[in-house]
Amino acid sequence: MTDEVAARIDELRDELRAHDRAYYVDDAPTIPDVEYDALLAELGRLEAEHPELVADDSPTQRVGGGFVTTTFAPVTHRVPLMSLDNTFERDEFLGWAERVRRGLAGDGEAPPIRWACELKFDGLAVSIRYERGRYVQAATRGDGRVGEDVTANVATIADVPERLPDGAPEVLEVRGEIYLPVSEFDRINAAQDEAGKPRYVNPRNTAAGSLRQKDPRITAQRRLRLWTYQLGEVVGGEVPTSHSATLAWLAELGLPVNPLLTVVDDPEAAYAWIAEREGKRHDEDYETDGVVVKVDALAQRDRLGSTARAPRWAIAFKFPPEERTTLLHDIEISVGRTGRVTPFARLEPVFVGGSTVGVATLHNEDQVAVKDVRPGDTVIVRKAGDVIPEVVGPVLAGRDDATEPWAFPTVCPCPERSTLVRADGDANTYCVVPASSCPERRWQGIAHFASRGAMDIEGLGEQTVLALTRSGRVRHVGDLYSLTVDELLGYEGFAQLSAENLISAIDVSRSRPLPRLLFGLGIEHLGPTGAELLANRFRTLDGIAAATEEDVAAIDGVGPAIAASVARWFADDDHRATVSGLVEGGVRTDIVETDEVEPVLAGMSIVVTGALEGFSRDGAATAIKARGGKAPGSVSKKTTAVVVGDAPGAAKVTKAEEVGVPIIDEAAFVRLLESGELPASAERATD
Ligand code: IVH
């Protein structure tokens, strides 16, 4: 038994050392933090159960993997930089707080304890030294005892003062975290995209890579930032007696201190703050991976002391991971309602960012090429908050030499096996067969017809549409209007009540206003606003069908692309049959509401860049202005949101990221036009 444990301990140590090297030396971690932490925790547990197997050089006994690289000169820390113990669960956290309490109680009663809670910044630890008020040195953590000299590079960081005000101690060494703001990370990646270069994986690694540049001018371009949170060596001056007072003092000295510090009187309140911050972890323009809770009184800290690796007076409560690695089984393509073909990753399901992810979009051919992900790769999957899951990139260390770059298929997976076409200058690939011959496009078109922005048929979701089209019962949207309760009962998931409800929802949709009906038909480029303009001009569906391309193009706010597409749509026999089916089914085609639209965008300024599916450039501007908003041509600090379509202008996107303006997609734009509200995840980044 002990042999087995010893073997497992050896294995864990080897594995952790390899990961340490990848993380600390190569700035290219091979597994996400959470998996590393799990291995380290397992090793710690085994060593605790078998103290005879503990070794001085075990990863549990060392900080920073024990690595010192030779690129930069070594710096010996006069006061070692320690690591932190981690926890992931409330009970474990409260258990730690209880141990602290008992440790301070000794044989008597525990004294009052104040708990300082602050964010755990996901960056790189640094120690910065001032002598006689002048910046003299900066060093990385290294193994905690010896770090690397990064004085020239850290000097380029605007947050790092060159001089401290009069009255600063003779020697002041301060510790903190260097980080790359998320907006800055996005800006750098936008530039990578533009240059056709691979994207950086995450802000932390990019910060690490930026700091360890041999040429400090490159570091300077990356606009790194700093939060300080701890004193190192201090000579010739009084220091405050608590952590919170220390931070206030550092701020007075002109050093950057994060404003979100919260000091509470009991561990339950600390836990409440942890939970609150977890919910808000994307509100700030920097990444955090948890909360650090520290005993506030320095005298109490001294009494608690440290282990070889970490202080007993602090703990890091880690948030659930937003990045995990998993196997990329295959890259497949799917065809959307408009014929656009989108590659997506089929993944070994993995729990990340609060849900299980088994598929993730890869957007288009270029994205796959830039990320260079290949079937069989181990990939990093990221899901942050309510954003869609993303394949960040491959873990190259695990790649099988035999893999080949993925090639975009040349034929559509639809039964027609038609050729896929990607036009010059277009990022997207399309399947060219008409929607009527493609079952995929057909059911998606029907689902679009029933969707909220169109005919709003409650209870007719994608699964039901799929079942109805697969059985052959519904081929055109008009077929929906002859469905009966009895028929629906033959489909899985329907009971008497749900079937009756759906039939009545279908009935209600017979009297939807013409713009909704038009939008529901899924005419390429025709969005809700264009549909409204057409309905107002021609009043009936027949009128629109009879209009010439020129008539349509003559409407203010309707561009030539929409006009051509409308004309093409009504010229198609299959589409004419669809319209007849709707009329036969009792759908009204002549209801035009002339109500003024509500000025929901009053005071807002919305910039549109790139091609949208449902709006021409002018159409989008007209829709914004009709609702009281402004639609200027460039982005500024005052812009409310930037709507990004296909092939957006890089300058606008970069500027939006720079000044923290929310960037939204077309679906969010449609909702914005309806409600005047931005999605919760698109709140303006605060600095
Ligand atoms: S205190 C002795 N506070 O997390 C305690 N560390 O996992 C020293 N970190 O090495 C660390 N945010 O690089 C502290 N608010 C914070 C932090 C923080 C991030 C990093 C730091 C440390 C690592 C430990």
GROMACS .gro file of N, CA and C and ligand atoms in nm, residues 82-84 86 118-125 141 176-177 229-230 292 294 311 313-314 316 318, ligand 1:
model
   96
   82MET      N    1   0.599   3.462  -0.050
   82MET     CA    2   0.533   3.335  -0.024
   82MET      C    3   0.418   3.312  -0.120
   83SER      N    4   0.370   3.189  -0.116
   83SER     CA    5   0.255   3.154  -0.197
   83SER      C    6   0.131   3.158  -0.107
   84LEU      N    7   0.019   3.114  -0.158
   84LEU     CA    8  -0.103   3.111  -0.076
   84LEU      C    9  -0.164   2.973  -0.081
   86ASN      N   10  -0.489   2.736  -0.109
   86ASN     CA   11  -0.614   2.755  -0.183
   86ASN      C   12  -0.730   2.683  -0.119
  118GLU      N   13  -0.981   4.081  -0.032
  118GLU     CA   14  -0.949   4.152  -0.156
  118GLU      C   15  -0.948   4.056  -0.273
  119LEU      N   16  -0.947   4.110  -0.392
  119LEU     CA   17  -0.951   4.025  -0.510
  119LEU      C   18  -0.818   3.955  -0.529
  120LYS      N   19  -0.826   3.836  -0.587
  120LYS     CA   20  -0.702   3.766  -0.625
  120LYS      C   21  -0.681   3.797  -0.773
  121PHE      N   22  -0.586   3.882  -0.799
  121PHE     CA   23  -0.562   3.927  -0.937
  121PHE      C   24  -0.488   3.818  -1.012
  122ASP      N   25  -0.529   3.796  -1.136
  122ASP     CA   26  -0.466   3.689  -1.213
  122ASP      C   27  -0.355   3.750  -1.297
  123GLY      N   28  -0.241   3.769  -1.233
  123GLY     CA   29  -0.128   3.828  -1.305
  123GLY      C   30   0.001   3.765  -1.259
  124LEU      N   31   0.105   3.848  -1.244
  124LEU     CA   32   0.234   3.795  -1.200
  124LEU      C   33   0.281   3.871  -1.077
  125ALA      N   34   0.328   3.796  -0.979
  125ALA     CA   35   0.376   3.861  -0.858
  125ALA      C   36   0.506   3.933  -0.889
  141ARG      N   37   0.883   3.685  -0.882
  141ARG     CA   38   0.884   3.602  -0.763
  141ARG      C   39   0.989   3.493  -0.770
  176GLY      N   40   0.326   4.319  -0.531
  176GLY     CA   41   0.197   4.333  -0.596
  176GLY      C   42   0.188   4.244  -0.718
  177GLU      N   43   0.086   4.272  -0.796
  177GLU     CA   44   0.057   4.188  -0.911
  177GLU      C   45   0.058   4.275  -1.036
  229TYR      N   46  -0.021   4.505  -0.294
  229TYR     CA   47  -0.102   4.451  -0.183
  229TYR      C   48  -0.021   4.403  -0.063
  230GLN      N   49   0.108   4.433  -0.060
  230GLN     CA   50   0.187   4.374   0.048
  230GLN      C   51   0.321   4.444   0.061
  292VAL      N   52  -0.876   3.681  -0.196
  292VAL     CA   53  -0.781   3.646  -0.090
  292VAL      C   54  -0.833   3.705   0.040
  294LYS      N   55  -0.742   3.777   0.430
  294LYS     CA   56  -0.622   3.789   0.512
  294LYS      C   57  -0.660   3.839   0.651
  311PRO      N   58   0.164   3.154   0.417
  311PRO     CA   59   0.128   3.201   0.551
  311PRO      C   60   0.001   3.132   0.601
  313TRP      N   61  -0.203   3.296   0.786
  313TRP     CA   62  -0.299   3.405   0.810
  313TRP      C   63  -0.373   3.449   0.684
  314ALA      N   64  -0.352   3.379   0.575
  314ALA     CA   65  -0.424   3.418   0.452
  314ALA      C   66  -0.465   3.293   0.376
  316ALA      N   67  -0.649   3.178  -0.024
  316ALA     CA   68  -0.708   3.218  -0.152
  316ALA      C   69  -0.831   3.132  -0.176
  318LYS      N   70  -1.059   3.022  -0.447
  318LYS     CA   71  -1.057   3.025  -0.594
  318LYS      C   72  -1.198   3.016  -0.650
  688IVH     S1   73  -0.100   3.806  -0.096
  688IVH     C1   74   0.202   3.597   0.159
  688IVH     N1   75  -0.293   3.914  -0.233
  688IVH     O1   76  -0.153   3.493  -0.577
  688IVH     C2   77   0.088   3.637   0.075
  688IVH     N2   78  -0.154   3.757  -0.342
  688IVH     O2   79  -0.144   3.211  -0.526
  688IVH     C3   80   0.133   3.694  -0.049
  688IVH     N3   81  -0.211   3.722  -0.577
  688IVH     O3   82   0.187   3.482  -0.513
  688IVH     C4   83   0.031   3.705  -0.151
  688IVH     N4   84  -0.377   3.864  -0.584
  688IVH     O4   85   0.102   3.643  -0.697
  688IVH     C5   86  -0.190   3.828  -0.235
  688IVH     N5   87  -0.466   4.022  -0.342
  688IVH     C6   88  -0.364   3.937  -0.344
  688IVH     C7   89  -0.328   3.866  -0.459
  688IVH     C8   90  -0.223   3.776  -0.454
  688IVH     C9   91  -0.305   3.778  -0.652
  688IVH    C10   92  -0.115   3.619  -0.623
  688IVH    C11   93   0.024   3.641  -0.580
  688IVH    C12   94   0.058   3.519  -0.501
  688IVH    C13   95  -0.037   3.420  -0.558
  688IVH    C14   96  -0.060   3.304  -0.468
   0.00000   0.00000   0.00000
